[in-house]
mmCIF file of N, CA and C in Angstrom:
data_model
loop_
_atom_site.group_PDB
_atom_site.id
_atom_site.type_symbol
_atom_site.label_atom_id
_atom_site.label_comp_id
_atom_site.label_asym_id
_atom_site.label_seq_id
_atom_site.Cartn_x
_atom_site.Cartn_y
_atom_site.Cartn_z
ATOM 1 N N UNK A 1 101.929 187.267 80.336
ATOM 2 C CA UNK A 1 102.224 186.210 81.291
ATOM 3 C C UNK A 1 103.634 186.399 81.874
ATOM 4 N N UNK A 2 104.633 186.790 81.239
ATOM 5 C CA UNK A 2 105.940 186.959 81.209
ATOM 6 C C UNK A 2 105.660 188.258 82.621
ATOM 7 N N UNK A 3 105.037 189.196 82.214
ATOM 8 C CA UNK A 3 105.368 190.680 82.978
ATOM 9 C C UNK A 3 104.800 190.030 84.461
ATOM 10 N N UNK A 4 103.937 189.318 84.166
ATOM 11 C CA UNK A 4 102.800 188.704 86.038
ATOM 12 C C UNK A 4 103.706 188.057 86.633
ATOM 13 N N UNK A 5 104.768 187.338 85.865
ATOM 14 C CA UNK A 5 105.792 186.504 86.100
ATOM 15 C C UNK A 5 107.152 187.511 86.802
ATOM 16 N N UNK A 6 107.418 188.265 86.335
ATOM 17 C CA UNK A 6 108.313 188.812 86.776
ATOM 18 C C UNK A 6 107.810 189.660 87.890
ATOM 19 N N UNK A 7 106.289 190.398 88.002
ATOM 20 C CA UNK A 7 106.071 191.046 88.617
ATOM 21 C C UNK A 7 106.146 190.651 90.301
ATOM 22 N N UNK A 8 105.492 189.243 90.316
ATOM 23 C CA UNK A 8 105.770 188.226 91.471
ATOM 24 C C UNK A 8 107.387 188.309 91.698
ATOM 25 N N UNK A 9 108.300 187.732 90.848
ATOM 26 C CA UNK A 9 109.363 188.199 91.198
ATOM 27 C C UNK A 9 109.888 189.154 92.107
ATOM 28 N N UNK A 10 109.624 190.270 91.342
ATOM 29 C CA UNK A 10 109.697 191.735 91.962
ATOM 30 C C UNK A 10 109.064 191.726 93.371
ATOM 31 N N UNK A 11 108.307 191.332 93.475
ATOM 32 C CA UNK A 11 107.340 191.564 94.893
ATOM 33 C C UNK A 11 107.700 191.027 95.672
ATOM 34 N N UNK A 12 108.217 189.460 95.363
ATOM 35 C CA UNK A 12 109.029 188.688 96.582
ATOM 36 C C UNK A 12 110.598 189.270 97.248
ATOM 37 N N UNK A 13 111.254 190.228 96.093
ATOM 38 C CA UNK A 13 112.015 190.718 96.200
ATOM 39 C C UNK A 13 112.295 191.976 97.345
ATOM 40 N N UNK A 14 111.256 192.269 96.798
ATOM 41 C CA UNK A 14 111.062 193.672 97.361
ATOM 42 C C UNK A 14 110.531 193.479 98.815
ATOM 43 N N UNK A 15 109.578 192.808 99.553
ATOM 44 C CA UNK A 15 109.037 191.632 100.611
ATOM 45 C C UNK A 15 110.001 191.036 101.505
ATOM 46 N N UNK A 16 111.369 190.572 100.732
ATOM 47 C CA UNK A 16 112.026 190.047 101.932
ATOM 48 C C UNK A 16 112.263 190.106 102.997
ATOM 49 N N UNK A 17 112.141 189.622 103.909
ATOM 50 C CA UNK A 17 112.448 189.733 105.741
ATOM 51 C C UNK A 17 113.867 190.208 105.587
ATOM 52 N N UNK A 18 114.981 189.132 105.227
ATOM 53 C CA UNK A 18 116.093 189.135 105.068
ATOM 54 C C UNK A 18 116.982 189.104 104.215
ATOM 55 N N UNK A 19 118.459 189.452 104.139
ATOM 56 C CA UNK A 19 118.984 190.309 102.750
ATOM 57 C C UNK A 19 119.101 188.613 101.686
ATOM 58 N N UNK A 20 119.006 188.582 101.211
ATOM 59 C CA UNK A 20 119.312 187.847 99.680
ATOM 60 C C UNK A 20 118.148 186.677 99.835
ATOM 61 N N UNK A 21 116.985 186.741 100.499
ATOM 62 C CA UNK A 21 116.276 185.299 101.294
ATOM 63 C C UNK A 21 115.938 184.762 99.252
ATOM 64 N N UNK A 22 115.453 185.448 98.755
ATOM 65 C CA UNK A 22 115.295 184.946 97.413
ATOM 66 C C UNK A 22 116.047 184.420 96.938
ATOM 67 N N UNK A 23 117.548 184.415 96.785
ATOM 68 C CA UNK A 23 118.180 183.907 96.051
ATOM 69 C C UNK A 23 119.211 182.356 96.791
ATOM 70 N N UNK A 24 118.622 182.836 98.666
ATOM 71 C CA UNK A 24 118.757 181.412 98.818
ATOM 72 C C UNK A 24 117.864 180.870 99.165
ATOM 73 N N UNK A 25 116.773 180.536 98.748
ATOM 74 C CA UNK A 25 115.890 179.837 98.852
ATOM 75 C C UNK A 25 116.414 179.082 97.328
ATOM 76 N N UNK A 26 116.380 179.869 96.020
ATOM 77 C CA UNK A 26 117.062 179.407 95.105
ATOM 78 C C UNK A 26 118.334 178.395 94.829
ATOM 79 N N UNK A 27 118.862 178.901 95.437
ATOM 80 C CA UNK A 27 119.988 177.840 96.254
ATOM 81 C C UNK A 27 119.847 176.748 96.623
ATOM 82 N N UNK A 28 118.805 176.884 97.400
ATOM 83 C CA UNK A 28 118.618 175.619 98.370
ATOM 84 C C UNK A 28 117.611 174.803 97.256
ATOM 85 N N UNK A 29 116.749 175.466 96.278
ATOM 86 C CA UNK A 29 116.154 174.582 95.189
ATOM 87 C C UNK A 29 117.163 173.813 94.212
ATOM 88 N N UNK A 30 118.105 174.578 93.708
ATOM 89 C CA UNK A 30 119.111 173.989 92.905
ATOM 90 C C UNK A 30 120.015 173.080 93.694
ATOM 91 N N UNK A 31 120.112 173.277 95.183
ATOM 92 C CA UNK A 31 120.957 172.123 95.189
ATOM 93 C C UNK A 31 120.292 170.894 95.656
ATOM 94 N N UNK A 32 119.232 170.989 96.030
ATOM 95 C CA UNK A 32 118.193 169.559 95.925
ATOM 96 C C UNK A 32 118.182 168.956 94.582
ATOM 97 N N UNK A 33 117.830 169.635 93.501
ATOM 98 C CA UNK A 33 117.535 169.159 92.335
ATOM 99 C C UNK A 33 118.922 168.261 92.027
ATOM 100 N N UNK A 34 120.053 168.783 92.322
ATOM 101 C CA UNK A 34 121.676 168.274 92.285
ATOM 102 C C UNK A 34 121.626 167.032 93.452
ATOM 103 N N UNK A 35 121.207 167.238 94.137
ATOM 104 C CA UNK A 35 120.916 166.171 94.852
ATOM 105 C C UNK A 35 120.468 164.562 94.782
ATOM 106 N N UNK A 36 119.332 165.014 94.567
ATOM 107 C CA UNK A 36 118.405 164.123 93.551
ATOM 108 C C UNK A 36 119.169 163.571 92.106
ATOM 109 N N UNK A 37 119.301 164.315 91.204
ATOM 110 C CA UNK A 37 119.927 163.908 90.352
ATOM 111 C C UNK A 37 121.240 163.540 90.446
ATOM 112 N N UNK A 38 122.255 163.164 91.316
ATOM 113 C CA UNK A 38 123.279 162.191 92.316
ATOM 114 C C UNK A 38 122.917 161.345 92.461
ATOM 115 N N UNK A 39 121.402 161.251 93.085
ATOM 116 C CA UNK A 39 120.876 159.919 93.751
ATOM 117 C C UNK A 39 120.438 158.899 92.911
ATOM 118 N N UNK A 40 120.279 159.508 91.718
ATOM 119 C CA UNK A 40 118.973 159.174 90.625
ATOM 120 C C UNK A 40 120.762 158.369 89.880
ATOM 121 N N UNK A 41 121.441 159.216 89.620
ATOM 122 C CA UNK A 41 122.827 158.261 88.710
ATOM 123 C C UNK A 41 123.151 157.372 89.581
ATOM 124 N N UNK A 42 123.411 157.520 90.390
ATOM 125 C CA UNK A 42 123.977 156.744 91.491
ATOM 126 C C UNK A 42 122.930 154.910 92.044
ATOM 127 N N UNK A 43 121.832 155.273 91.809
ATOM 128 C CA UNK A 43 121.276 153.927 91.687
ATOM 129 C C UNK A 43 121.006 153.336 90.285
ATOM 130 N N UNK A 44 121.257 154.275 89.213
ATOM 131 C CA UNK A 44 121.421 154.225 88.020
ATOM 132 C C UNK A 44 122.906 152.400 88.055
ATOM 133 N N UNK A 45 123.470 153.647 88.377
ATOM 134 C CA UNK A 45 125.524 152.594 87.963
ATOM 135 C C UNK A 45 124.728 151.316 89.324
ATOM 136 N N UNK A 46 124.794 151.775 90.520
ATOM 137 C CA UNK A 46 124.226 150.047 91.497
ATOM 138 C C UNK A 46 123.324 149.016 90.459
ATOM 139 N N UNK A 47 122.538 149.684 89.818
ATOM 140 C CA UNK A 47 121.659 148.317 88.897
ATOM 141 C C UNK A 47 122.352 148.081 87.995
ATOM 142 N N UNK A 48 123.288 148.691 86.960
ATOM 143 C CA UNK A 48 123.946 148.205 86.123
ATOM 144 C C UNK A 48 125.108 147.072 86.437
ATOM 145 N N UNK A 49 125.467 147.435 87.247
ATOM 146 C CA UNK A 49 126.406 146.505 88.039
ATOM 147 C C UNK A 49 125.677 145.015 88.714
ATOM 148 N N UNK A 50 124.610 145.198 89.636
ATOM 149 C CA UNK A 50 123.671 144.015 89.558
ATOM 150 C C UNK A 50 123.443 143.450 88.441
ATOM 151 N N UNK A 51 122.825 143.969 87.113
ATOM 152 C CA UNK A 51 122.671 143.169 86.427
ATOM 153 C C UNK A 51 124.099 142.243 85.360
ATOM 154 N N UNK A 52 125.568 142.870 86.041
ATOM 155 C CA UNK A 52 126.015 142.720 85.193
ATOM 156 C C UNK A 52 126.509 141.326 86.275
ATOM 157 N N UNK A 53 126.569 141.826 87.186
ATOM 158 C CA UNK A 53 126.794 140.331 88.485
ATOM 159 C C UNK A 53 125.633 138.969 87.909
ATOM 160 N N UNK A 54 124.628 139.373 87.970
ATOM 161 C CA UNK A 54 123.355 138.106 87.778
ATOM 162 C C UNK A 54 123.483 137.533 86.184
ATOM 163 N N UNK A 55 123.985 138.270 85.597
ATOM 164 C CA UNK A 55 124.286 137.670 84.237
ATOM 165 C C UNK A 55 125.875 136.919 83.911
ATOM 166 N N UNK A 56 126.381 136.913 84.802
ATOM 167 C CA UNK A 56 128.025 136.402 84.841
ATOM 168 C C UNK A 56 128.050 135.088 85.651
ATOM 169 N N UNK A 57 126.931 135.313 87.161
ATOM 170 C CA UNK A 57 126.905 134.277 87.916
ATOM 171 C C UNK A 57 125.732 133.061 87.191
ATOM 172 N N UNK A 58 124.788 133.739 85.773
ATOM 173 C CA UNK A 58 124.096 132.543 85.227
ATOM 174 C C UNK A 58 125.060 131.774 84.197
ATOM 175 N N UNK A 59 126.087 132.534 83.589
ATOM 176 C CA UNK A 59 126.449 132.577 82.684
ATOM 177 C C UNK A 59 127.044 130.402 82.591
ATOM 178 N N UNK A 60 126.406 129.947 81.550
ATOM 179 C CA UNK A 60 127.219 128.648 81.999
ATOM 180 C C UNK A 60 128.962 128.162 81.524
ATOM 181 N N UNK A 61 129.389 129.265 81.056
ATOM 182 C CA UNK A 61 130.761 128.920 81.095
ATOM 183 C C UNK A 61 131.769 128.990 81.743
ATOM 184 N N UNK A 62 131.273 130.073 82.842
ATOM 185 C CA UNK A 62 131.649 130.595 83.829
ATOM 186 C C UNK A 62 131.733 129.884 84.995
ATOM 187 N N UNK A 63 130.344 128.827 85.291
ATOM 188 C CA UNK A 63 130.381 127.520 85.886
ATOM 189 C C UNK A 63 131.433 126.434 86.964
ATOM 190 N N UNK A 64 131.420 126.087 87.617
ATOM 191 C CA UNK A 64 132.237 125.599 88.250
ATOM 192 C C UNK A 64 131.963 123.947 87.961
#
């Protein structure tokens, strides 16, 4: 499975239109994934912060 695996490799390699197109296409996969996972923390900390707002504004000591 490993050798079919690499062999594809090899073939896309060898196939390219243009010089390095494999390794930026790679590129362009890893930095989506970096992307995404930015986006993914990043609404992560916004809900923590909401919930830390909705629990301060119930809070009754806090109260006016």
């Amino acid at each position: 499975m490993l050798q079919r695996a690499r062999r594809v490799m090899l073939d896309l390699h060898e196939d390219e239109s243009g010089p390095n197109t494999v390794e930026w296409v790679l590129l362009i996969i890893i930095a989506l994934i970096l992307l995404v996972a930015i986006f993914l923390f990043a609404q992560f900390v916004i809900n923590q912060f909401k919930q830390r707002q909705q629990s301060v504004e119930q809070d009754p000591f806090l109260q006016n």
